[in-house]
PDB file of C-alpha atoms in Angstrom:
ATOM      1  CA  MET A 128       0.000   0.000   0.000  1.00 62.00           C
ATOM      2  CA  PRO A 129       1.438   3.415  -0.946  1.00 68.00           C
ATOM      3  CA  ILE A 130       2.320   5.816   1.822  1.00 75.00           C
ATOM      4  CA  ALA A 131       0.875   9.338   1.607  1.00 75.00           C
ATOM      5  CA  LEU A 132       3.643  11.914   1.985  1.00 74.00           C
ATOM      6  CA  THR A 133       3.727  15.662   2.342  1.00 73.00           C
ATOM      7  CA  THR A 134       6.738  17.911   2.267  1.00 73.00           C
ATOM      8  CA  ARG A 135       7.582  20.230   5.119  1.00 71.00           C
ATOM      9  CA  LYS A 136      10.734  21.967   6.136  1.00 71.00           C
ATOM     10  CA  LEU A 137      12.188  23.182   9.395  1.00 72.00           C
ATOM     11  CA  GLU A 138      14.313  26.290   9.205  1.00 72.00           C
ATOM     12  CA  ALA A 139      16.137  28.366  11.790  1.00 72.00           C
ATOM     13  CA  PHE A 140      16.637  32.074  11.274  1.00 72.00           C
ATOM     14  CA  ALA A 141      18.346  34.924  13.051  1.00 76.00           C
ATOM     15  CA  LEU A 142      16.046  37.909  13.198  1.00 76.00           C
ATOM     16  CA  HIS A 143      17.332  41.416  13.812  1.00 84.00           C
ATOM     17  CA  ALA A 144      14.801  44.218  14.133  1.00 86.00           C
ATOM     18  CA  THR A 145      15.224  47.816  15.172  1.00 88.00           C
ATOM     19  CA  ASN A 146      12.839  50.532  16.218  1.00 83.00           C
ATOM     20  CA  ASP A 147      14.175  54.044  15.709  1.00 87.00           C
ATOM     21  CA  GLY A 148      17.727  52.655  15.751  1.00 86.00           C
ATOM     22  CA  ALA A 149      17.311  50.712  18.998  1.00 90.00           C
ATOM     23  CA  ALA A 150      16.893  46.951  19.252  1.00 87.00           C
ATOM     24  CA  ALA A 151      13.240  45.931  19.047  1.00 88.00           C
ATOM     25  CA  ASP A 152      11.533  44.260  21.979  1.00 87.00           C
ATOM     26  CA  TYR A 153      10.927  40.889  20.294  1.00 86.00           C
ATOM     27  CA  LYS A 154       8.546  39.644  22.951  1.00 86.00           C
ATOM     28  CA  VAL A 155       6.314  42.682  22.442  1.00 87.00           C
ATOM     29  CA  LEU A 156       6.693  42.401  18.648  1.00 88.00           C
ATOM     30  CA  PHE A 157       5.641  38.751  18.459  1.00 88.00           C
ATOM     31  CA  GLU A 158       2.939  39.061  21.096  1.00 90.00           C
ATOM     32  CA  GLY A 159       1.537  41.870  18.948  1.00 91.00           C
ATOM     33  CA  ILE A 160       1.590  39.669  15.843  1.00 91.00           C
ATOM     34  CA  ALA A 161       0.013  36.800  17.828  1.00 92.00           C
ATOM     35  CA  SER A 162      -2.815  39.125  18.885  1.00 94.00           C
ATOM     36  CA  VAL A 163      -3.820  39.652  15.239  1.00 95.00           C
ATOM     37  CA  PRO A 164      -6.445  37.122  14.083  1.00 96.00           C
ATOM     38  CA  PRO A 165      -4.876  34.398  11.856  1.00 95.00           C
ATOM     39  CA  ILE A 166      -7.070  35.350   8.884  1.00 94.00           C
ATOM     40  CA  GLU A 167      -5.423  38.796   8.949  1.00 96.00           C
ATOM     41  CA  ARG A 168      -1.881  37.377   8.985  1.00 95.00           C
ATOM     42  CA  VAL A 169      -2.028  36.688   5.242  1.00 95.00           C
ATOM     43  CA  LEU A 170      -0.100  38.813   2.746  1.00 93.00           C
ATOM     44  CA  GLU A 171      -0.524  38.711  -1.023  1.00 94.00           C
ATOM     45  CA  ARG A 172       2.194  40.520  -2.930  1.00 90.00           C
ATOM     46  CA  ALA A 173       3.665  40.187  -6.429  1.00 89.00           C
ATOM     47  CA  GLU A 174       1.694  37.035  -7.269  1.00 91.00           C
ATOM     48  CA  LYS A 175       2.802  35.319  -4.043  1.00 93.00           C
ATOM     49  CA  LEU A 176       1.017  34.508  -0.798  1.00 94.00           C
ATOM     50  CA  ILE A 177       2.669  34.385   2.619  1.00 92.00           C
ATOM     51  CA  ALA A 178       0.650  33.429   5.700  1.00 95.00           C
ATOM     52  CA  ILE A 179       1.358  32.839   9.396  1.00 94.00           C
ATOM     53  CA  PRO A 180      -1.808  31.156  10.667  1.00 94.00           C
ATOM     54  CA  GLU A 181      -0.182  29.684  13.799  1.00 94.00           C
ATOM     55  CA  LEU A 182       1.991  31.723  16.163  1.00 93.00           C
ATOM     56  CA  THR A 183       2.502  31.050  19.855  1.00 90.00           C
ATOM     57  CA  THR A 184       4.633  32.788  22.445  1.00 86.00           C
ATOM     58  CA  THR A 185       5.679  30.956  25.620  1.00 87.00           C
ATOM     59  CA  GLY A 186       7.985  32.933  27.829  1.00 84.00           C
ATOM     60  CA  ASP A 187      10.918  33.943  25.636  1.00 82.00           C
ATOM     61  CA  GLN A 188      10.182  31.300  22.973  1.00 86.00           C
ATOM     62  CA  ILE A 189       8.236  31.869  19.784  1.00 88.00           C
ATOM     63  CA  ALA A 190       6.950  29.152  17.455  1.00 89.00           C
ATOM     64  CA  PHE A 191       5.073  29.678  14.244  1.00 90.00           C
ATOM     65  CA  THR A 192       4.057  28.000  11.025  1.00 89.00           C
ATOM     66  CA  ALA A 193       4.369  29.892   7.767  1.00 89.00           C
ATOM     67  CA  TYR A 194       3.000  29.055   4.336  1.00 92.00           C
ATOM     68  CA  GLU A 195       4.150  30.475   1.035  1.00 91.00           C
ATOM     69  CA  GLY A 196       3.117  29.804  -2.519  1.00 92.00           C
ATOM     70  CA  PRO A 197       2.348  31.355  -5.880  1.00 92.00           C
ATOM     71  CA  LEU A 198      -1.103  32.751  -6.570  1.00 92.00           C
ATOM     72  CA  GLY A 199      -3.098  31.398  -9.509  1.00 89.00           C
ATOM     73  CA  THR A 200      -1.300  28.044  -9.772  1.00 88.00           C
ATOM     74  CA  LYS A 201      -3.115  24.993 -11.105  1.00 89.00           C
ATOM     75  CA  PRO A 202      -1.076  21.885 -10.241  1.00 88.00           C
ATOM     76  CA  LEU A 203      -0.400  19.234 -12.867  1.00 89.00           C
ATOM     77  CA  ILE A 204      -1.323  15.811 -11.472  1.00 88.00           C
ATOM     78  CA  PHE A 205      -0.058  12.603 -13.115  1.00 91.00           C
ATOM     79  CA  ASN A 206      -1.902   9.331 -12.443  1.00 91.00           C
ATOM     80  CA  LYS A 207       0.519   6.408 -12.721  1.00 92.00           C
ATOM     81  CA  SER A 208      -2.369   3.897 -12.824  1.00 94.00           C
ATOM     82  CA  ASP A 209      -3.543   5.003 -16.252  1.00 94.00           C
ATOM     83  CA  ALA A 210      -0.631   7.201 -17.421  1.00 93.00           C
ATOM     84  CA  ALA A 211      -2.981  10.163 -17.606  1.00 93.00           C
ATOM     85  CA  GLU A 212      -2.544  13.719 -16.480  1.00 92.00           C
ATOM     86  CA  ARG A 213      -4.950  16.381 -15.358  1.00 92.00           C
ATOM     87  CA  ILE A 214      -4.724  19.958 -14.247  1.00 93.00           C
ATOM     88  CA  GLY A 215      -6.054  20.394 -10.735  1.00 88.00           C
ATOM     89  CA  ASP A 216      -8.414  23.193  -9.880  1.00 87.00           C
ATOM     90  CA  LEU A 217      -7.920  24.850  -6.522  1.00 88.00           C
ATOM     91  CA  SER A 218     -10.936  26.202  -4.673  1.00 89.00           C
ATOM     92  CA  ALA A 219     -11.362  29.918  -4.075  1.00 88.00           C
ATOM     93  CA  GLY A 220      -8.747  31.116  -1.592  1.00 87.00           C
ATOM     94  CA  GLU A 221      -6.523  28.014  -1.962  1.00 89.00           C
ATOM     95  CA  VAL A 222      -2.850  28.192  -2.943  1.00 89.00           C
ATOM     96  CA  LEU A 223      -0.370  25.410  -3.664  1.00 88.00           C
ATOM     97  CA  ALA A 224       1.953  26.031  -0.710  1.00 88.00           C
ATOM     98  CA  THR A 225       5.100  25.017   1.122  1.00 84.00           C
ATOM     99  CA  LYS A 226       4.802  24.783   4.897  1.00 82.00           C
ATOM    100  CA  THR A 227       7.658  25.842   7.181  1.00 78.00           C
ATOM    101  CA  HIS A 228       7.852  25.424  10.980  1.00 73.00           C
TER     102      HIS A 228
END
Protein backbone atom coordinates (compact mmCIF):
# COMPACT_ATOMS: atom_id res chain seq x y z
CA MET A 1 0.00 0.00 0.00
CA PRO A 2 1.44 3.41 -0.95
CA ILE A 3 2.32 5.82 1.82
CA ALA A 4 0.87 9.34 1.61
CA LEU A 5 3.64 11.91 1.98
CA THR A 6 3.73 15.66 2.34
CA THR A 7 6.74 17.91 2.27
CA ARG A 8 7.58 20.23 5.12
CA LYS A 9 10.73 21.97 6.14
CA LEU A 10 12.19 23.18 9.40
CA GLU A 11 14.31 26.29 9.20
CA ALA A 12 16.14 28.37 11.79
CA PHE A 13 16.64 32.07 11.27
CA ALA A 14 18.35 34.92 13.05
CA LEU A 15 16.05 37.91 13.20
CA HIS A 16 17.33 41.42 13.81
CA ALA A 17 14.80 44.22 14.13
CA THR A 18 15.22 47.82 15.17
CA ASN A 19 12.84 50.53 16.22
CA ASP A 20 14.18 54.04 15.71
CA GLY A 21 17.73 52.66 15.75
CA ALA A 22 17.31 50.71 19.00
CA ALA A 23 16.89 46.95 19.25
CA ALA A 24 13.24 45.93 19.05
CA ASP A 25 11.53 44.26 21.98
CA TYR A 26 10.93 40.89 20.29
CA LYS A 27 8.55 39.64 22.95
CA VAL A 28 6.31 42.68 22.44
CA LEU A 29 6.69 42.40 18.65
CA PHE A 30 5.64 38.75 18.46
CA GLU A 31 2.94 39.06 21.10
CA GLY A 32 1.54 41.87 18.95
CA ILE A 33 1.59 39.67 15.84
CA ALA A 34 0.01 36.80 17.83
CA SER A 35 -2.82 39.13 18.88
CA VAL A 36 -3.82 39.65 15.24
CA PRO A 37 -6.44 37.12 14.08
CA PRO A 38 -4.88 34.40 11.86
CA ILE A 39 -7.07 35.35 8.88
CA GLU A 40 -5.42 38.80 8.95
CA ARG A 41 -1.88 37.38 8.98
CA VAL A 42 -2.03 36.69 5.24
CA LEU A 43 -0.10 38.81 2.75
CA GLU A 44 -0.52 38.71 -1.02
CA ARG A 45 2.19 40.52 -2.93
CA ALA A 46 3.67 40.19 -6.43
CA GLU A 47 1.69 37.03 -7.27
CA LYS A 48 2.80 35.32 -4.04
CA LEU A 49 1.02 34.51 -0.80
CA ILE A 50 2.67 34.38 2.62
CA ALA A 51 0.65 33.43 5.70
CA ILE A 52 1.36 32.84 9.40
CA PRO A 53 -1.81 31.16 10.67
CA GLU A 54 -0.18 29.68 13.80
CA LEU A 55 1.99 31.72 16.16
CA THR A 56 2.50 31.05 19.85
CA THR A 57 4.63 32.79 22.44
CA THR A 58 5.68 30.96 25.62
CA GLY A 59 7.99 32.93 27.83
CA ASP A 60 10.92 33.94 25.64
CA GLN A 61 10.18 31.30 22.97
CA ILE A 62 8.24 31.87 19.78
CA ALA A 63 6.95 29.15 17.46
CA PHE A 64 5.07 29.68 14.24
CA THR A 65 4.06 28.00 11.02
CA ALA A 66 4.37 29.89 7.77
CA TYR A 67 3.00 29.06 4.34
CA GLU A 68 4.15 30.47 1.03
CA GLY A 69 3.12 29.80 -2.52
CA PRO A 70 2.35 31.35 -5.88
CA LEU A 71 -1.10 32.75 -6.57
CA GLY A 72 -3.10 31.40 -9.51
CA THR A 73 -1.30 28.04 -9.77
CA LYS A 74 -3.12 24.99 -11.11
CA PRO A 75 -1.08 21.89 -10.24
CA LEU A 76 -0.40 19.23 -12.87
CA ILE A 77 -1.32 15.81 -11.47
CA PHE A 78 -0.06 12.60 -13.12
CA ASN A 79 -1.90 9.33 -12.44
CA LYS A 80 0.52 6.41 -12.72
CA SER A 81 -2.37 3.90 -12.82
CA ASP A 82 -3.54 5.00 -16.25
CA ALA A 83 -0.63 7.20 -17.42
CA ALA A 84 -2.98 10.16 -17.61
CA GLU A 85 -2.54 13.72 -16.48
CA ARG A 86 -4.95 16.38 -15.36
CA ILE A 87 -4.72 19.96 -14.25
CA GLY A 88 -6.05 20.39 -10.73
CA ASP A 89 -8.41 23.19 -9.88
CA LEU A 90 -7.92 24.85 -6.52
CA SER A 91 -10.94 26.20 -4.67
CA ALA A 92 -11.36 29.92 -4.07
CA GLY A 93 -8.75 31.12 -1.59
CA GLU A 94 -6.52 28.01 -1.96
CA VAL A 95 -2.85 28.19 -2.94
CA LEU A 96 -0.37 25.41 -3.66
CA ALA A 97 1.95 26.03 -0.71
CA THR A 98 5.10 25.02 1.12
CA LYS A 99 4.80 24.78 4.90
CA THR A 100 7.66 25.84 7.18
CA HIS A 101 7.85 25.42 10.98
